[in-house]
Amino acid sequence: MPRLTINGQEVEVPQGTLLIEACARVTEKPPHFCYHPGLRPDGNCRMCMVKIEGMRGVSISCTLPAAEGMVVSTEHPEVLAARRGVMEFLLIHHPLDCPVCDKAGECILQDHSYDHGRGASRYIEPKIVRPKRDLGPRIALWPERCIRCSRCTRFLDEVTGTSELAFFERGDRTDLDIFPGRPIDNPLSLNIVDICPVGALISKDFLFRARVWNLRKKASVCAACSRGCNVVLESYEGKLTRLVPRPNPHVNHHWMCDHGRLSHAYVHDPRRPRQIVKREDARSFNVALPEALEAIRAGLEAVRAAHGAAAVGGLVTAWLTNEELHLAGRLLRDVLGARRLVALAAPPGEAYVAKSGFRIAADRNPNRAGLEAVLGLVPDDEAVRALAADIETGAIRALLVLGGMPAPAYPEELVAVASRLELLVVQDLVPSALLDRAHIVLPAAAAPEKHGSFINDDGRVQRLEPLLVPPVPGGDLGILGALLRALGDRPPGGGGAVGVFADLAARNERFQGLTFQELGDLGRPRRGAEDRPRPPHAAGE
Amino acid sequence: MSTPYEPYLLTADGTADFGALRRYEERGGWAAARRAVTEMTPAEVIGLVKAAGLRGRGGAGFPAGVKWGFVPPPDRVPGPRYLVVNADESEPGTFKDQALLETDPHLTLEGAVIAAYAIGAETIYIYIRGEMPAEARILQEAIHEAYGAGHLGAGLYDTATRMDVTVHRGAGAYICGEETALLTSLEGGRGYPRIKPPFPAFSGLFGQPTIINNVETLANVPAIVNRGVAWFRSMGTEQSPGGKIFSLSGHLKRPGNYEAPLGIGLLTLLHDPRYGAGPWQERPFKAVIPGGSSVPVLRADELDVRMDFESLQAAGTMLGSGGVIAMDESVDMVEVLYNLARFYHHESCGQCTPCREGTGWTARILRRFHENRGREEDLALLLDIADQMMGKTICPLADALAMPVKSHVTKFPDEFRRHMGGEIPRYVPPSSWAVG
């Protein structure tokens, strides 16, 4: 544990801590472009200079480990002059097109220019001009903005191991490019847009869609697979505009996959059910929630009176949060005494493990682990088929389908027997054949609209924060609470995510000792799950 | 000097060609390698070279024996060690290694074998400049001869020592003469210098302990083994012992490579009939670059200096590679600096911001001067840019332009002012050299 002095303040840091990180403990992190905590340091931008007593000139802080007895200054006049010099150099060929640049507002070249640059340029020679070009299906390059920090090439070398990008030419002619016929098309490619310190690498999906300072943001979790990458959800004018990864050393480090970023089109799909619908005699009406609840209550009562309590079935999905699953279990098992409660499985996707160890799970049920922990259920199409068989024999006459999923995957057997049901309530995110046959349609809330928690495939309980307003105020949790009330029960803990989670923690040993607040931004392992940060690099430092 | 200096580096006559080995052995060649490998321990060889005080002849002047001593013992860092011979001689005004390889390739090979033995390496890589195809061929033939005669290969001189040599030709980048860029290039990568530490002696080629020595440094080693420390230290100065090849070029009657003891007067080198023999066409000298294009220039009134590491440093310049470029009154110092700036702009690897942008900016400003469009404020700007480059990069290429800029601008400011008013007709350079 070396002890050193930074700006007159003594600090002790773990062995091997880079000086730039040590500085961050007592003062602002020295300004930098090429250094990124998720990548190996390269030391090329020369911005993170500090003055180390006893060493000639200034030294970069991103490649030097903090050493015992070092006396470091981040504000020495030599340091300030060196930063000013680097800033001036970086801007001589820069197009200064911030007004039309996607990165403006979150550009560190812009930020450092304000803090360390000159007001005017002394450069009067011709600037180097380079045309924009396409680098692949999702990424384009504005080469004039590039400061050759090599974050992108290092990401593609170290994290994905695909090495699509390289520098060509030499000196100030150095040009970032792909190899002929080898576009950037790997599952993690959009991370290079995030880590690009300037607006050189551009996501075609986000291009010209919003100025970043107008974005609303919420820390949440990606629902595209069971991995649960930590993300920041960002919206512009009420529309989900961008997902960017949020660092979590236990789950995704600094990264997320392109699939996770781009699989949210369903949220704003015009065909998405947004109204509560009641169907009677082949006619549909948009109804308010109380009327729908009354219809469900009456329908259930009729079925239970005629065929007994066991004539009710339930189907849930892993898009329900732990809190929603807890209420669904209470509704279907405790209040209605349902004959069958099954979980629908999403079709598996492709598993992917990057060179660095970053994983995309083949399992596309985001809260599969929560389903298991809360209800003891496993998503299983066979169980759904058994449910369909019960409907066919008339053992089940009323079915509640809750949660929904972005791509409908109801087995044909279930759709075929749906018309035999006396009451079919379907809550879903997208239209489907089953939805068309429902007596009551309830719009489901999408993951960016939910307040609650998921458990990822490592057993980590992580919070979802709602960025958008769900179609039914209160979302799925509100609908379930209202249903419980309609049936004469009341949702525990007042029906909000915090209260329901507290009830869950009190009743379910896997959640023992956890509170919703304490999950924090990085989540907590559920009881019995391992809690171990993973190293950022596959091959060690 | 009481006894006349006896050359020991440039001793072969004419170009070495097939049969170079026989001629080298007739002059006593390969005896030192045999003696080192069969009679001395590696530590004794390192101790000998340390005691001799041999300083690197590639430019930095670091003591060779000390450098060899940095290689960690095998129990600390296991695996192979490498000796890399830096024959990527590309510094403008320097052509000594080329001469050594062309006339006497076995001298460098023998020195390399002794050095490799000293550091426990069994593999020698010779990284030779791509623009020296003839020298690469001569070297390859010499290696072939040496294998045939048992100076290379397995069971060297009936010991368990093994020695292999591989020649690698560069692809034309000046930066690959910088030792860590050379290693990256040798590994097959883009010629980018590496951040030190780790120093190559700990983690160099393929991550293994590696020593990189200049051709001329290694050419000194056989003579030190043969004739001993006292003989070596009888030449040169206390801190810069031994002889040195000086490459004289420019406006001299006799440009060429001359071997002389370190510490010889620059004026002697320039005027003595045995060396440069005075200015060409008797026009007086205006300026001399004493150690290859990257070191600060000396004015005509500053030429009374001794050519060794410490004297030139005291004079505000450097011995560098020993390439002496003499320029007479006909030379326009602005054009000289513009030419240097174009060179370093062209050769900057582009990794570090200050060098990548600073070399190009400097070259573009000087292009304006060259077109007689200079401004008074450009002089301060040039010095500022040089300050912003100096000592702020991974390797010294930025310094290699910053030092000439500072010395030219501060020593010849009036020449720059002559390029502000359009007095001199515009000179049109060949288009391939144009600055973009």
Short mmCIF file of N, CA and C in Angstrom, two decimals, chain A residues 41-46 49 57-58 60 63-64 78 81-82 84-86 88-90 92-93 118 121-126 128 147-149 167-174, chain B residues 172-175 190 192 195 197 345-361 364-365 368 375 378 380-381 384-386 388-389 391-394 436:
data_model
loop_
_atom_site.label_atom_id
_atom_site.label_comp_id
_atom_site.label_asym_id
_atom_site.label_seq_id
_atom_site.Cartn_x
_atom_site.Cartn_y
_atom_site.Cartn_z
N PRO A 41 -3.85 1.18 -20.47
CA PRO A 41 -3.37 2.53 -20.78
C PRO A 41 -2.41 2.54 -21.96
N ASP A 42 -2.44 3.62 -22.72
CA ASP A 42 -1.60 3.71 -23.91
C ASP A 42 -0.68 4.94 -23.86
N GLY A 43 -1.11 5.98 -23.15
CA GLY A 43 -0.22 7.12 -22.95
C GLY A 43 0.08 7.94 -24.19
N ASN A 44 -0.85 8.03 -25.13
CA ASN A 44 -0.53 8.74 -26.36
C ASN A 44 -1.03 10.18 -26.41
N CYS A 45 -2.09 10.52 -25.66
CA CYS A 45 -2.66 11.86 -25.83
C CYS A 45 -1.84 12.92 -25.12
N ARG A 46 -1.11 12.54 -24.09
CA ARG A 46 -0.20 13.41 -23.34
C ARG A 46 -0.93 14.51 -22.59
N MET A 49 -0.87 15.01 -17.85
CA MET A 49 0.43 15.33 -17.25
C MET A 49 0.32 15.74 -15.80
N GLY A 57 10.99 17.59 -16.02
CA GLY A 57 9.82 17.91 -16.83
C GLY A 57 8.53 17.40 -16.21
N VAL A 58 7.57 17.09 -17.05
CA VAL A 58 6.29 16.59 -16.57
C VAL A 58 6.14 15.14 -17.02
N ILE A 60 3.30 11.73 -17.69
CA ILE A 60 1.90 11.36 -17.81
C ILE A 60 1.53 10.45 -16.65
N THR A 63 0.13 5.96 -17.09
CA THR A 63 0.90 4.73 -17.26
C THR A 63 1.80 4.45 -16.05
N LEU A 64 1.92 5.43 -15.16
CA LEU A 64 2.82 5.26 -14.01
C LEU A 64 2.05 4.72 -12.81
N GLU A 78 4.12 24.11 -14.82
CA GLU A 78 4.58 23.32 -15.97
C GLU A 78 3.47 22.41 -16.49
N ALA A 81 0.89 24.48 -18.36
CA ALA A 81 1.40 24.86 -19.67
C ALA A 81 1.35 23.68 -20.63
N ALA A 82 1.70 22.49 -20.12
CA ALA A 82 1.71 21.30 -20.99
C ALA A 82 0.30 20.97 -21.45
N ARG A 84 -2.19 23.03 -21.76
CA ARG A 84 -2.59 24.07 -22.70
C ARG A 84 -2.00 23.78 -24.08
N GLY A 85 -0.76 23.31 -24.08
CA GLY A 85 -0.10 22.98 -25.33
C GLY A 85 -0.79 21.83 -26.04
N VAL A 86 -1.10 20.77 -25.29
CA VAL A 86 -1.76 19.61 -25.91
C VAL A 86 -3.12 20.01 -26.46
N GLU A 88 -4.08 22.90 -27.51
CA GLU A 88 -3.93 23.68 -28.73
C GLU A 88 -3.60 22.78 -29.92
N PHE A 89 -2.71 21.81 -29.70
CA PHE A 89 -2.35 20.88 -30.77
C PHE A 89 -3.56 20.09 -31.26
N LEU A 90 -4.39 19.64 -30.30
CA LEU A 90 -5.51 18.78 -30.68
C LEU A 90 -6.54 19.54 -31.52
N ILE A 92 -5.85 22.07 -33.74
CA ILE A 92 -5.44 22.80 -34.95
C ILE A 92 -6.13 22.26 -36.22
N HIS A 93 -6.35 20.96 -36.27
CA HIS A 93 -7.04 20.42 -37.45
C HIS A 93 -8.49 20.05 -37.16
N ARG A 118 -7.15 27.62 -25.10
CA ARG A 118 -7.10 29.06 -25.35
C ARG A 118 -8.43 29.48 -25.96
N SER A 121 -7.39 30.43 -31.65
CA SER A 121 -6.34 29.58 -32.19
C SER A 121 -5.25 30.43 -32.81
N ARG A 122 -4.01 29.97 -32.66
CA ARG A 122 -2.89 30.66 -33.31
C ARG A 122 -2.58 30.00 -34.66
N TYR A 123 -3.36 29.01 -35.02
CA TYR A 123 -3.09 28.24 -36.24
C TYR A 123 -3.74 28.93 -37.43
N ILE A 124 -2.92 29.39 -38.39
CA ILE A 124 -3.50 30.06 -39.55
C ILE A 124 -3.24 29.29 -40.84
N GLU A 125 -2.63 28.10 -40.72
CA GLU A 125 -2.30 27.32 -41.93
C GLU A 125 -3.56 26.55 -42.36
N PRO A 126 -3.51 25.94 -43.55
CA PRO A 126 -4.67 25.16 -43.99
C PRO A 126 -4.91 23.95 -43.09
N ILE A 128 -6.29 20.08 -42.37
CA ILE A 128 -6.40 18.83 -43.13
C ILE A 128 -7.89 18.47 -43.22
N ILE A 147 -9.07 12.32 -32.73
CA ILE A 147 -7.83 12.79 -32.11
C ILE A 147 -6.83 11.65 -31.95
N ARG A 148 -7.08 10.53 -32.59
CA ARG A 148 -6.16 9.37 -32.62
C ARG A 148 -5.76 8.90 -31.22
N CYS A 149 -6.75 8.81 -30.33
CA CYS A 149 -6.45 8.39 -28.96
C CYS A 149 -6.33 6.88 -28.87
N PHE A 167 -4.98 2.20 -37.45
CA PHE A 167 -4.48 3.46 -37.97
C PHE A 167 -3.70 3.18 -39.24
N PHE A 168 -3.92 4.02 -40.22
CA PHE A 168 -3.18 3.94 -41.46
C PHE A 168 -2.40 5.25 -41.62
N GLU A 169 -1.37 5.23 -42.44
CA GLU A 169 -0.53 6.41 -42.64
C GLU A 169 0.19 6.79 -41.34
N ARG A 170 0.84 7.95 -41.35
CA ARG A 170 1.78 8.28 -40.28
C ARG A 170 1.64 9.76 -39.93
N GLY A 171 2.17 10.14 -38.78
CA GLY A 171 2.18 11.55 -38.38
C GLY A 171 0.79 12.15 -38.38
N ASP A 172 0.68 13.42 -38.81
CA ASP A 172 -0.65 14.04 -38.80
C ASP A 172 -1.50 13.57 -39.98
N ARG A 173 -0.94 12.70 -40.83
CA ARG A 173 -1.77 12.05 -41.86
C ARG A 173 -2.43 10.79 -41.31
N THR A 174 -2.10 10.42 -40.06
CA THR A 174 -2.65 9.19 -39.48
C THR A 174 -4.17 9.18 -39.60
N GLY B 172 11.43 1.34 -44.22
CA GLY B 172 11.56 2.73 -44.64
C GLY B 172 11.09 3.78 -43.67
N ALA B 173 10.86 3.42 -42.41
CA ALA B 173 10.42 4.41 -41.45
C ALA B 173 11.59 4.82 -40.55
N TYR B 174 11.86 6.13 -40.50
CA TYR B 174 12.92 6.65 -39.63
C TYR B 174 12.67 6.28 -38.18
N ILE B 175 11.40 6.29 -37.77
CA ILE B 175 11.07 6.06 -36.37
C ILE B 175 11.53 4.69 -35.91
N ARG B 190 3.09 -2.07 -36.06
CA ARG B 190 3.31 -0.74 -36.59
C ARG B 190 4.43 -0.09 -35.79
N TYR B 192 5.58 1.94 -33.66
CA TYR B 192 5.26 2.89 -32.60
C TYR B 192 6.24 2.68 -31.45
N ILE B 195 6.26 2.97 -24.28
CA ILE B 195 6.51 3.73 -23.06
C ILE B 195 7.52 2.97 -22.19
N PRO B 197 9.34 3.07 -18.28
CA PRO B 197 9.48 1.63 -18.15
C PRO B 197 8.24 0.87 -18.64
N HIS B 345 8.35 16.03 -39.90
CA HIS B 345 6.90 15.96 -40.10
C HIS B 345 6.55 14.67 -40.84
N HIS B 346 7.36 14.38 -41.86
CA HIS B 346 7.10 13.18 -42.65
C HIS B 346 7.30 11.92 -41.83
N GLU B 347 8.24 11.98 -40.86
CA GLU B 347 8.63 10.75 -40.16
C GLU B 347 7.97 10.58 -38.79
N SER B 348 7.28 11.61 -38.27
CA SER B 348 6.60 11.44 -36.99
C SER B 348 5.63 10.26 -37.08
N CYS B 349 5.64 9.41 -36.07
CA CYS B 349 4.80 8.21 -36.16
C CYS B 349 3.33 8.57 -35.96
N GLY B 350 3.07 9.69 -35.28
CA GLY B 350 1.68 10.12 -35.11
C GLY B 350 1.02 9.60 -33.85
N GLN B 351 1.80 9.00 -32.98
CA GLN B 351 1.22 8.43 -31.77
C GLN B 351 0.92 9.52 -30.74
N CYS B 352 1.90 10.34 -30.37
CA CYS B 352 1.72 11.36 -29.34
C CYS B 352 1.24 12.67 -29.96
N THR B 353 0.29 13.29 -29.29
CA THR B 353 -0.28 14.53 -29.79
C THR B 353 0.77 15.62 -30.10
N PRO B 354 1.68 15.95 -29.17
CA PRO B 354 2.57 17.09 -29.43
C PRO B 354 3.43 16.90 -30.67
N CYS B 355 3.90 15.67 -30.92
CA CYS B 355 4.77 15.43 -32.06
C CYS B 355 3.94 15.37 -33.34
N ARG B 356 2.83 14.65 -33.30
CA ARG B 356 1.98 14.48 -34.48
C ARG B 356 1.54 15.84 -35.02
N GLU B 357 1.07 16.70 -34.11
CA GLU B 357 0.53 17.99 -34.55
C GLU B 357 1.63 19.04 -34.63
N GLY B 358 2.61 18.98 -33.70
CA GLY B 358 3.64 20.01 -33.64
C GLY B 358 4.57 19.99 -34.85
N THR B 359 4.95 18.79 -35.32
CA THR B 359 5.85 18.72 -36.47
C THR B 359 5.16 19.29 -37.71
N GLY B 360 3.89 18.96 -37.89
CA GLY B 360 3.17 19.44 -39.07
C GLY B 360 2.96 20.95 -39.02
N TRP B 361 2.63 21.44 -37.83
CA TRP B 361 2.40 22.87 -37.69
C TRP B 361 3.69 23.63 -38.00
N ARG B 364 4.46 23.67 -41.63
CA ARG B 364 3.58 24.56 -42.39
C ARG B 364 3.96 26.03 -42.20
N ILE B 365 4.35 26.38 -40.98
CA ILE B 365 4.80 27.76 -40.75
C ILE B 365 6.06 28.02 -41.57
N ARG B 368 5.58 28.72 -45.10
CA ARG B 368 5.23 30.11 -45.37
C ARG B 368 6.48 30.97 -45.45
N ARG B 375 5.73 35.91 -40.67
CA ARG B 375 5.30 37.05 -39.88
C ARG B 375 6.22 37.16 -38.67
N ASP B 378 5.54 34.86 -35.87
CA ASP B 378 5.80 33.44 -36.09
C ASP B 378 7.06 32.97 -35.36
N ALA B 380 8.16 33.82 -32.33
CA ALA B 380 7.77 33.43 -30.97
C ALA B 380 6.90 32.18 -31.01
N LEU B 381 6.05 32.10 -32.03
CA LEU B 381 5.16 30.94 -32.15
C LEU B 381 5.97 29.67 -32.38
N ASP B 384 7.45 28.66 -29.17
CA ASP B 384 6.40 28.17 -28.29
C ASP B 384 6.01 26.73 -28.64
N ILE B 385 5.84 26.50 -29.94
CA ILE B 385 5.48 25.15 -30.39
C ILE B 385 6.60 24.19 -30.01
N ALA B 386 7.84 24.63 -30.20
CA ALA B 386 8.98 23.77 -29.84
C ALA B 386 8.95 23.45 -28.34
N GLN B 388 6.30 23.36 -26.48
CA GLN B 388 5.16 22.47 -26.23
C GLN B 388 5.45 21.04 -26.69
N MET B 389 6.45 20.86 -27.55
CA MET B 389 6.81 19.51 -28.01
C MET B 389 7.90 18.89 -27.15
N GLY B 391 10.22 17.24 -24.73
CA GLY B 391 10.12 16.44 -23.51
C GLY B 391 8.71 16.04 -23.14
N LYS B 392 7.77 16.08 -24.09
CA LYS B 392 6.38 15.78 -23.75
C LYS B 392 5.87 14.54 -24.46
N THR B 393 6.76 13.77 -25.05
CA THR B 393 6.32 12.65 -25.88
C THR B 393 7.00 11.35 -25.43
N ILE B 394 6.53 10.25 -25.99
CA ILE B 394 7.05 8.94 -25.59
C ILE B 394 8.52 8.80 -26.02
N GLY B 436 1.44 18.79 -46.90
CA GLY B 436 -0.01 18.83 -47.19
C GLY B 436 -0.72 19.90 -46.43
#
